[in-house]
Amino acid sequence: MTAPLRITLLPGDGIGPEIMSVAVSVLKQVAEQQNLEFEFTEALFGGAAIDETGAPVPEETLTACRQSDAVMLASIGGYKWDTLPRSQRPETGLLGLRAGLSLFANLRPATILPQLLSASSLKPEVVEGVDIMVVRELTGGIYFGSPKGIFETEDGQQRGVSTMAYSSSEIDRIGRVAFEAAQKRSARLCSVDKANVLEVSQLWRDRITALSADYSDVELSHLYVDNAAMQLVRAPKQFDTIVTGNLFGDILSDAAAMLTGSIGMLPSASLGESGPGVFEPVHGSAPDIAGQDKANPLAQVLSAAMMLRYGLSQPAAADQIEQAVLTVLDQGFRTGDIMSEGMKAVGCQGMGEALQAALST
Ligand code: NAD
């Protein structure tokens, strides 16, 4: 038995607690089979934290996260907190968590599973076999650059300003994460920028190109963001790993995710230079189906697999979970969001039970 791996759980709001409970039972079962020990600590986050403490990410929660080896987050937000001022909203807690843990790299896989080919809005022949990893810079660029604000001008107008800025060290550190992610995949990296117009992108391109000398096994290409958006929907199979800045990554990772057509299936990882990463589904708290046993827990379960692979260096346990997901889909189990004719309808708990059965065979 190795040392216990400390995992902080942030179930959050809406469907969060339901899908988290499935992922935790899967992790417990895998721990037994892989001879691992997990130590789980649950902490308040999002709307649940606002109700208890008045803040979406209480200091106690940040401390618990910092003291752990990895953080698994479900989802936050809901109608109840929508009218609060922006600084007190659950979503603001997400930014606080990212900043508090210095998470600068966001990894979002978009993989088409053969069993769910028909869920995509694109033609099966276009998306079959798509397996993309988008690496997005998360703590810099236009969302954080200064000056920012809405200013009064001398001629009495208002002027809205946001600034896109990257330093060479910010580009280098996300570049290294991306080259290393590409090395674990098919060793093809496409860097996306707007270097034909933006100086900040010219620096981005120069630094990524210079870094490639350290990763001679990775084939590097560059695309302008407008072309990248077009290529993603025209011929997505050409991509393996994509690296890009905060704004372009926000948009392209959503577009890549939607190639799969099923938001309830998509995990993500946010990583810092050291310290725990945060692993969470791409979707939100789905308040429209919360508490009804309708949520698809697979994005959460696949986030647990990403946590094992990228956060806790346990690739065998990650493989086991990913295989169990494929098995239950092969067996025809489907929650409402991915249901199709002839398949077996299950709720959130039923999908959890199917996973447990798949893991024990
Ligand atoms: P959403 O992702 O919660 O839901 C969009 C649609 O997808 C809904 O119809 C929902 O029922 C469905 N859906 C989402 N996840 C599902 C799952 N696992 N299984 C089955 N169906 C699923 O997005 P939204 O409705 O725009 O936002 C709802 C709340 O979530 C808002 O308060 C928003 O701010 C918040 N949000 C949180 C996060 C996060 O926690 N990281 C991300 C996005 C949105």
Short mmCIF file of N, CA, C and O and ligand atoms in Angstrom, two decimals, residues 15 19 45 73-79 81-82 89-91 94 98 263-265 280-290 294-300 335-338, ligand 1:
data_model
loop_
_atom_site.label_atom_id
_atom_site.label_comp_id
_atom_site.label_asym_id
_atom_site.label_seq_id
_atom_site.Cartn_x
_atom_site.Cartn_y
_atom_site.Cartn_z
N ILE A 15 -26.72 19.58 -9.73
CA ILE A 15 -26.48 18.14 -9.86
C ILE A 15 -25.13 17.73 -9.25
O ILE A 15 -24.80 16.55 -9.20
N ILE A 19 -23.61 13.71 -8.95
CA ILE A 19 -22.58 13.13 -9.83
C ILE A 19 -21.28 12.88 -9.04
O ILE A 19 -20.56 11.93 -9.32
N PHE A 45 -18.17 24.96 -1.42
CA PHE A 45 -17.77 25.75 -2.58
C PHE A 45 -19.02 26.18 -3.33
O PHE A 45 -20.03 25.47 -3.34
N LEU A 73 -13.78 18.79 -8.38
CA LEU A 73 -14.91 19.72 -8.30
C LEU A 73 -16.05 19.18 -9.17
O LEU A 73 -15.79 18.61 -10.24
N ALA A 74 -17.28 19.36 -8.70
CA ALA A 74 -18.43 18.94 -9.53
C ALA A 74 -18.92 20.17 -10.30
O ALA A 74 -18.40 20.47 -11.37
N SER A 75 -19.86 20.92 -9.75
CA SER A 75 -20.35 22.09 -10.50
C SER A 75 -20.97 23.06 -9.52
O SER A 75 -21.43 22.66 -8.44
N ILE A 76 -21.02 24.31 -9.92
CA ILE A 76 -21.57 25.32 -9.02
C ILE A 76 -22.56 26.22 -9.76
O ILE A 76 -22.58 26.26 -10.99
N GLY A 77 -23.36 26.94 -8.98
CA GLY A 77 -24.28 27.93 -9.57
C GLY A 77 -25.72 27.46 -9.54
O GLY A 77 -26.01 26.28 -9.35
N GLY A 78 -26.63 28.42 -9.70
CA GLY A 78 -28.05 28.10 -9.72
C GLY A 78 -28.88 29.36 -9.63
O GLY A 78 -28.36 30.43 -9.29
N TYR A 79 -30.19 29.22 -9.94
CA TYR A 79 -31.08 30.39 -10.00
C TYR A 79 -31.03 31.19 -8.70
O TYR A 79 -31.07 32.42 -8.71
N TRP A 81 -28.82 32.06 -6.69
CA TRP A 81 -27.75 33.03 -6.45
C TRP A 81 -27.55 33.98 -7.64
O TRP A 81 -26.63 34.79 -7.63
N ASP A 82 -28.42 33.86 -8.67
CA ASP A 82 -28.22 34.63 -9.91
C ASP A 82 -28.37 36.14 -9.72
O ASP A 82 -27.87 36.91 -10.53
N ARG A 89 -21.12 36.02 -6.50
CA ARG A 89 -21.80 34.91 -7.19
C ARG A 89 -20.95 33.63 -7.13
O ARG A 89 -19.72 33.70 -7.04
N PRO A 90 -21.59 32.46 -7.20
CA PRO A 90 -20.83 31.20 -7.17
C PRO A 90 -19.74 31.16 -8.24
O PRO A 90 -18.63 30.69 -7.99
N GLU A 91 -20.04 31.68 -9.45
CA GLU A 91 -19.09 31.61 -10.55
C GLU A 91 -17.80 32.37 -10.23
O GLU A 91 -16.72 32.02 -10.74
N LEU A 94 -15.09 30.28 -8.86
CA LEU A 94 -14.23 29.52 -9.78
C LEU A 94 -12.95 30.28 -10.07
O LEU A 94 -11.85 29.71 -10.06
N ARG A 98 -9.10 29.20 -9.05
CA ARG A 98 -8.01 29.13 -10.03
C ARG A 98 -6.84 30.01 -9.60
O ARG A 98 -5.69 29.60 -9.63
N ILE A 263 -22.59 17.15 -23.70
CA ILE A 263 -21.91 17.93 -22.65
C ILE A 263 -21.74 17.11 -21.37
O ILE A 263 -20.81 17.33 -20.59
N GLY A 264 -22.59 16.14 -21.16
CA GLY A 264 -22.51 15.32 -19.95
C GLY A 264 -21.37 14.31 -19.97
O GLY A 264 -21.23 13.50 -19.06
N MET A 265 -20.53 14.36 -21.02
CA MET A 265 -19.45 13.37 -21.16
C MET A 265 -18.06 13.99 -21.06
O MET A 265 -17.07 13.29 -21.24
N GLU A 280 -12.61 18.62 -13.14
CA GLU A 280 -14.06 18.91 -13.09
C GLU A 280 -14.70 18.69 -14.46
O GLU A 280 -14.04 18.79 -15.49
N PRO A 281 -16.00 18.41 -14.47
CA PRO A 281 -16.69 18.32 -15.75
C PRO A 281 -16.76 19.70 -16.40
O PRO A 281 -16.69 20.72 -15.72
N VAL A 282 -16.94 19.70 -17.72
CA VAL A 282 -17.06 20.97 -18.46
C VAL A 282 -18.44 21.60 -18.20
O VAL A 282 -18.58 22.81 -18.18
N HIS A 283 -19.44 20.76 -17.96
CA HIS A 283 -20.80 21.30 -17.84
C HIS A 283 -21.01 22.03 -16.51
O HIS A 283 -20.17 21.94 -15.60
N GLY A 284 -22.15 22.72 -16.41
CA GLY A 284 -22.49 23.45 -15.19
C GLY A 284 -23.35 22.61 -14.26
O GLY A 284 -23.37 21.37 -14.35
N SER A 285 -24.11 23.29 -13.40
CA SER A 285 -24.82 22.60 -12.33
C SER A 285 -26.22 22.12 -12.75
O SER A 285 -26.94 21.56 -11.93
N ALA A 286 -26.57 22.34 -14.01
CA ALA A 286 -27.84 21.85 -14.57
C ALA A 286 -29.01 21.96 -13.59
O ALA A 286 -29.62 20.94 -13.24
N PRO A 287 -29.34 23.18 -13.13
CA PRO A 287 -30.41 23.29 -12.12
C PRO A 287 -31.75 22.76 -12.61
O PRO A 287 -32.59 22.35 -11.80
N ASP A 288 -31.93 22.72 -13.94
CA ASP A 288 -33.21 22.22 -14.48
C ASP A 288 -33.46 20.75 -14.18
O ASP A 288 -34.60 20.30 -14.18
N ILE A 289 -32.40 19.98 -13.92
CA ILE A 289 -32.61 18.55 -13.65
C ILE A 289 -32.06 18.14 -12.28
O ILE A 289 -32.03 16.95 -11.96
N ALA A 290 -31.63 19.11 -11.49
CA ALA A 290 -31.02 18.79 -10.19
C ALA A 290 -32.00 18.06 -9.27
O ALA A 290 -33.19 18.37 -9.26
N LYS A 294 -31.48 12.52 -12.85
CA LYS A 294 -31.44 12.51 -14.32
C LYS A 294 -30.05 12.83 -14.85
O LYS A 294 -29.81 12.74 -16.06
N ALA A 295 -29.15 13.29 -13.98
CA ALA A 295 -27.85 13.78 -14.48
C ALA A 295 -26.97 12.64 -14.98
O ALA A 295 -26.99 11.54 -14.43
N ASN A 296 -26.20 12.94 -16.00
CA ASN A 296 -25.20 12.00 -16.50
C ASN A 296 -23.93 12.18 -15.66
O ASN A 296 -23.33 13.25 -15.68
N PRO A 297 -23.52 11.14 -14.94
CA PRO A 297 -22.34 11.31 -14.09
C PRO A 297 -21.02 11.04 -14.81
O PRO A 297 -19.95 11.10 -14.20
N LEU A 298 -21.07 10.72 -16.12
CA LEU A 298 -19.84 10.23 -16.77
C LEU A 298 -18.76 11.30 -16.92
O LEU A 298 -17.57 10.99 -16.85
N ALA A 299 -19.15 12.58 -17.12
CA ALA A 299 -18.11 13.63 -17.20
C ALA A 299 -17.37 13.73 -15.87
O ALA A 299 -16.16 13.94 -15.83
N GLN A 300 -18.12 13.56 -14.78
CA GLN A 300 -17.48 13.60 -13.46
C GLN A 300 -16.56 12.39 -13.28
O GLN A 300 -15.45 12.52 -12.78
N THR A 335 -27.98 7.74 -19.97
CA THR A 335 -28.82 8.73 -19.28
C THR A 335 -29.57 9.53 -20.35
O THR A 335 -29.23 9.43 -21.55
N GLY A 336 -30.54 10.34 -19.91
CA GLY A 336 -31.42 11.02 -20.86
C GLY A 336 -30.68 11.86 -21.91
O GLY A 336 -31.07 11.88 -23.08
N ASP A 337 -29.60 12.52 -21.51
CA ASP A 337 -28.92 13.44 -22.43
C ASP A 337 -28.23 12.72 -23.59
O ASP A 337 -27.96 13.35 -24.61
N ILE A 338 -27.94 11.42 -23.44
CA ILE A 338 -27.26 10.70 -24.53
C ILE A 338 -28.10 9.52 -25.03
O ILE A 338 -27.61 8.64 -25.72
P1 NAD B 1 -25.29 23.68 -17.74
O1 NAD B 1 -24.08 23.02 -18.28
O2 NAD B 1 -25.51 23.55 -16.28
O3 NAD B 1 -26.60 23.09 -18.47
C1 NAD B 1 -26.84 23.21 -19.86
C2 NAD B 1 -27.80 22.10 -20.31
O4 NAD B 1 -27.11 20.85 -20.29
C3 NAD B 1 -29.00 21.93 -19.37
O5 NAD B 1 -30.12 21.58 -20.14
C4 NAD B 1 -28.62 20.78 -18.47
O6 NAD B 1 -29.71 20.04 -17.98
C5 NAD B 1 -27.74 19.94 -19.41
N1 NAD B 1 -26.69 19.23 -18.66
C6 NAD B 1 -25.54 19.78 -18.15
N2 NAD B 1 -24.85 18.83 -17.52
C7 NAD B 1 -25.55 17.68 -17.63
C8 NAD B 1 -25.33 16.35 -17.16
N3 NAD B 1 -24.26 16.00 -16.45
N4 NAD B 1 -26.25 15.42 -17.45
C9 NAD B 1 -27.34 15.73 -18.17
N5 NAD B 1 -27.60 16.97 -18.65
C10 NAD B 1 -26.71 17.94 -18.37
O7 NAD B 1 -25.22 25.21 -18.18
P2 NAD B 1 -26.18 26.44 -17.82
O8 NAD B 1 -27.59 25.97 -17.78
O9 NAD B 1 -25.79 27.51 -18.73
O10 NAD B 1 -25.75 26.86 -16.35
C11 NAD B 1 -26.39 26.43 -15.16
C12 NAD B 1 -25.59 26.93 -13.97
O11 NAD B 1 -24.30 26.35 -13.97
C13 NAD B 1 -25.37 28.45 -14.00
O12 NAD B 1 -25.50 28.94 -12.69
C14 NAD B 1 -23.94 28.59 -14.51
O13 NAD B 1 -23.32 29.77 -14.10
C15 NAD B 1 -23.30 27.40 -13.89
N6 NAD B 1 -22.09 26.90 -14.56
C16 NAD B 1 -21.14 26.35 -13.75
C17 NAD B 1 -20.01 25.81 -14.32
C18 NAD B 1 -19.03 25.13 -13.40
O14 NAD B 1 -19.39 24.75 -12.31
N7 NAD B 1 -17.78 24.97 -13.83
C19 NAD B 1 -19.83 25.82 -15.70
C20 NAD B 1 -20.83 26.36 -16.51
C21 NAD B 1 -21.97 26.90 -15.92
#
